[in-house]
mmCIF file with all atom_site columns, C-alpha atoms in Angstrom:
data_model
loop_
_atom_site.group_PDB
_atom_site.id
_atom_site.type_symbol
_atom_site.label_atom_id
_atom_site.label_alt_id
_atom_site.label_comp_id
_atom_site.label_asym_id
_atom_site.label_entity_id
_atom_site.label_seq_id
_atom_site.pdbx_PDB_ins_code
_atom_site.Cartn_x
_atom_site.Cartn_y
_atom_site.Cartn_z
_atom_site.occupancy
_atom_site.B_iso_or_equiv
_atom_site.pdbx_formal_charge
_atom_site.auth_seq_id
_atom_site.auth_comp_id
_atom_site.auth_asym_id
_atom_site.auth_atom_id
_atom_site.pdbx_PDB_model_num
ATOM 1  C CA . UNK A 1 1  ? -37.699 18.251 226.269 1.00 42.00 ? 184 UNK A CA 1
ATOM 2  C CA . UNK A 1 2  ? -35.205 16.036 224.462 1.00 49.00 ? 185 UNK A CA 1
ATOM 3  C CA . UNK A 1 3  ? -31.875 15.977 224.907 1.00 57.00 ? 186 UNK A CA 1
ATOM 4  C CA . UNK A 1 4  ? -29.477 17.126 222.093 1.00 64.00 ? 187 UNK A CA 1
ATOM 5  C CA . UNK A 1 5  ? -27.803 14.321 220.726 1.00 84.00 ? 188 UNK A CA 1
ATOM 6  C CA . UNK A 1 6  ? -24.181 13.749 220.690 1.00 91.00 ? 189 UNK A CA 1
ATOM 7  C CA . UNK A 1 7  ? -21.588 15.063 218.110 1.00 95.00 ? 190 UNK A CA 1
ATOM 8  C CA . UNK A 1 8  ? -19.201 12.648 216.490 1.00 97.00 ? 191 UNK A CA 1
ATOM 9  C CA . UNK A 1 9  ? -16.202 13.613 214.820 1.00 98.00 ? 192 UNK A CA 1
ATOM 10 C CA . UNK A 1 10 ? -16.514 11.511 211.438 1.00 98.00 ? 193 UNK A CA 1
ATOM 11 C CA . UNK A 1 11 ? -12.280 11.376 210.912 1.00 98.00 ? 194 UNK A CA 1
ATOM 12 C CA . UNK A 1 12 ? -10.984 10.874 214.644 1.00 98.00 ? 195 UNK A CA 1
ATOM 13 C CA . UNK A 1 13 ? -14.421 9.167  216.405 1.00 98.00 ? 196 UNK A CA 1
ATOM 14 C CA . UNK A 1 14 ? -13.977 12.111 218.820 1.00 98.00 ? 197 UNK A CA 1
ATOM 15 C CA . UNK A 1 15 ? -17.188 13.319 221.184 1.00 97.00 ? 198 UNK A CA 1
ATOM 16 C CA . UNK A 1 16 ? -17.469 17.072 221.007 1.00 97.00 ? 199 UNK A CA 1
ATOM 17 C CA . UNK A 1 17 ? -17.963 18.796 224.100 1.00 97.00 ? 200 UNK A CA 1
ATOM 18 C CA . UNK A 1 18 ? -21.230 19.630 225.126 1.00 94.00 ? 201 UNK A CA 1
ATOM 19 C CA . UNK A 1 19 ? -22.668 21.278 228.473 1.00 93.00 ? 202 UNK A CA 1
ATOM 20 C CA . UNK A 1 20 ? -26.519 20.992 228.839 1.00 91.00 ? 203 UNK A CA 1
ATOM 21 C CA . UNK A 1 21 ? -26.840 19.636 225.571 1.00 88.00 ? 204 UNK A CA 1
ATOM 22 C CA . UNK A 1 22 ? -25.025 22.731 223.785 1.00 91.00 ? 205 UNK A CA 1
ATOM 23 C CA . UNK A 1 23 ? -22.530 22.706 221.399 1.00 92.00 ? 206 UNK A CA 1
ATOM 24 C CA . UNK A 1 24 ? -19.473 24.032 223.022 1.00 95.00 ? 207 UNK A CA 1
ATOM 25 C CA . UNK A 1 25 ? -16.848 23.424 219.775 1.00 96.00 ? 208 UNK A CA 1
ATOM 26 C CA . UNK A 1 26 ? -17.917 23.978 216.594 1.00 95.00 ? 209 UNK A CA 1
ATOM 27 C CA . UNK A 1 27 ? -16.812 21.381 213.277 1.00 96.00 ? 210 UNK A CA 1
ATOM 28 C CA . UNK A 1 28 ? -17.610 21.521 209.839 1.00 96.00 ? 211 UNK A CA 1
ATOM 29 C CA . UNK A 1 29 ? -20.600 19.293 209.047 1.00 96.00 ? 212 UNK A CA 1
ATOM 30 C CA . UNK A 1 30 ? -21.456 18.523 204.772 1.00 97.00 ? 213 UNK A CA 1
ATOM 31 C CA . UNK A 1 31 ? -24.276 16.669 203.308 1.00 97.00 ? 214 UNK A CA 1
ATOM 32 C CA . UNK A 1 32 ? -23.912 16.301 199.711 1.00 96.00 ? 215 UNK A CA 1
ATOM 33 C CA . UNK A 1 33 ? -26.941 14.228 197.678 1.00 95.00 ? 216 UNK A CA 1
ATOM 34 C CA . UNK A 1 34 ? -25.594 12.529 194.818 1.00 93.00 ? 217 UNK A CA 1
ATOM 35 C CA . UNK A 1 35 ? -27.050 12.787 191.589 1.00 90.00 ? 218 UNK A CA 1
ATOM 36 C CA . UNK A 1 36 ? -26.418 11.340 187.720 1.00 89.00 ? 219 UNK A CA 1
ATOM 37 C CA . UNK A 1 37 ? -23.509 10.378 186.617 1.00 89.00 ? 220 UNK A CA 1
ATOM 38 C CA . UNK A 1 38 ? -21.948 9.621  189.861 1.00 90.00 ? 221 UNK A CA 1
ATOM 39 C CA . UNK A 1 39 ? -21.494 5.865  191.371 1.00 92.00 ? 222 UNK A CA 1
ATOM 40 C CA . UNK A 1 40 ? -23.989 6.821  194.087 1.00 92.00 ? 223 UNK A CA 1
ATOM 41 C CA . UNK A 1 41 ? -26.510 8.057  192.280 1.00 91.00 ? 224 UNK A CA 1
ATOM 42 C CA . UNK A 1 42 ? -29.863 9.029  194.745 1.00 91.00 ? 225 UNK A CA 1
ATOM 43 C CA . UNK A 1 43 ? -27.867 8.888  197.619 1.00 95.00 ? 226 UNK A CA 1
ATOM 44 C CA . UNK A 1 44 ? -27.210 11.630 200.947 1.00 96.00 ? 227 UNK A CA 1
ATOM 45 C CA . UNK A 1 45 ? -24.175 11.649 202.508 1.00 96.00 ? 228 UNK A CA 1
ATOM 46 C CA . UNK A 1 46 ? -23.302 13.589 205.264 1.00 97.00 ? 229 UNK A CA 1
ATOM 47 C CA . UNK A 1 47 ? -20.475 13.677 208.132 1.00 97.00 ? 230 UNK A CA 1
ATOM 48 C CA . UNK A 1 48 ? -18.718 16.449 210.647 1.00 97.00 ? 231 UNK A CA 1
ATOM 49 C CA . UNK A 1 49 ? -15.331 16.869 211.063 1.00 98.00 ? 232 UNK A CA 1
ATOM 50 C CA . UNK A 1 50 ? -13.727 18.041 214.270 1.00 98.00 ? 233 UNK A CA 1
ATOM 51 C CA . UNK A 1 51 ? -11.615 21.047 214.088 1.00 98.00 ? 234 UNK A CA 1
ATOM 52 C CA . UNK A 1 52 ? -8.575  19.570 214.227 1.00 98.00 ? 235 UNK A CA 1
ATOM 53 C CA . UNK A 1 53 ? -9.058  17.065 211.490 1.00 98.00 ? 236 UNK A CA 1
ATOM 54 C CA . UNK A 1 54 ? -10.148 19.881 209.431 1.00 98.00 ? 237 UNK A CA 1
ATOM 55 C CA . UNK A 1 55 ? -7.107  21.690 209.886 1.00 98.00 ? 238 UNK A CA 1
ATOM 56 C CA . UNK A 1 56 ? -4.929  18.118 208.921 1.00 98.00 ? 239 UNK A CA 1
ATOM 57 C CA . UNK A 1 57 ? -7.330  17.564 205.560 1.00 97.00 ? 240 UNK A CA 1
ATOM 58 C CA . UNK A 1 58 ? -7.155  21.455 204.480 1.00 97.00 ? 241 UNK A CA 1
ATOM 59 C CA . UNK A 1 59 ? -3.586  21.455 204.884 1.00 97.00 ? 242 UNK A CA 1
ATOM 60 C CA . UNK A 1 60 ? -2.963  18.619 202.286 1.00 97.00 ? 243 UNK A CA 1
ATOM 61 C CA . UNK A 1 61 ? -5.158  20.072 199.924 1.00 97.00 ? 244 UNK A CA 1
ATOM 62 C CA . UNK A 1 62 ? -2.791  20.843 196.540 1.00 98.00 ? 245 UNK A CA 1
ATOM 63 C CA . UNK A 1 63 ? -5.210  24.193 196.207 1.00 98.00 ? 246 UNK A CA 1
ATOM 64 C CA . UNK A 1 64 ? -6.412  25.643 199.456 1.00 96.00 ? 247 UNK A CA 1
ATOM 65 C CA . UNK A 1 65 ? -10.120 26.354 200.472 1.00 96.00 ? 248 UNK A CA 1
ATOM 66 C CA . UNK A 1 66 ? -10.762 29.794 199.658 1.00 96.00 ? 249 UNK A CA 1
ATOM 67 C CA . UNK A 1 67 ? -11.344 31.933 203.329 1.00 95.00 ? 250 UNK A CA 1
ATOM 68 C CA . UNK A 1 68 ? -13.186 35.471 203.860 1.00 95.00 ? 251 UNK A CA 1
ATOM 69 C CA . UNK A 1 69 ? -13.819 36.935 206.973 1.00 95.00 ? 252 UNK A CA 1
ATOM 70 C CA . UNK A 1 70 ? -17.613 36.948 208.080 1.00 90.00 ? 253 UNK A CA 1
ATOM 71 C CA . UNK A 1 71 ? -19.382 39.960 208.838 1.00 89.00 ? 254 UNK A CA 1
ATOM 72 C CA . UNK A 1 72 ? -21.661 38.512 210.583 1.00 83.00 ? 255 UNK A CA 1
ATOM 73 C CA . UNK A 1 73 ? -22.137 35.576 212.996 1.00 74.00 ? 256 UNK A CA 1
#
């Protein structure tokens, strides 16, 4: 069995933790494919963000993200 790769925080370069090649922190991971009219056209992006740095980049956003609790997990 392979083992899980690491998890790179994108912003700060930061490992998450891991233990037996489980995710032990969770981070908010996007992939966005670009389509017409953008300057990047036919391409996938896609990074994770740490925690942390998503608390920093939410907190300097002039409108907030909007936040509901989940009923399930």
């Amino acid at each position: 069995m392979a083992k899980a790769k690491a998890v790179v925080c994108n912003v700060c370069g930061r490992t998450l933790k891991m233990e037996r090649g489980i995710l032990k922190e969770d981070a908010f991971e996007a992939k966005k494919q670009w389509g017409f009219f953008s300057e990047k056209d036919a391409t996938l992006h896609s990074f994770v963000i740490c925690e942390p740095c998503y608390d920093k980049m939410v907190a300097s956003f002039v409108i907030p993200p909007k936040i509901e609790d989940a009923t399930e997990l």
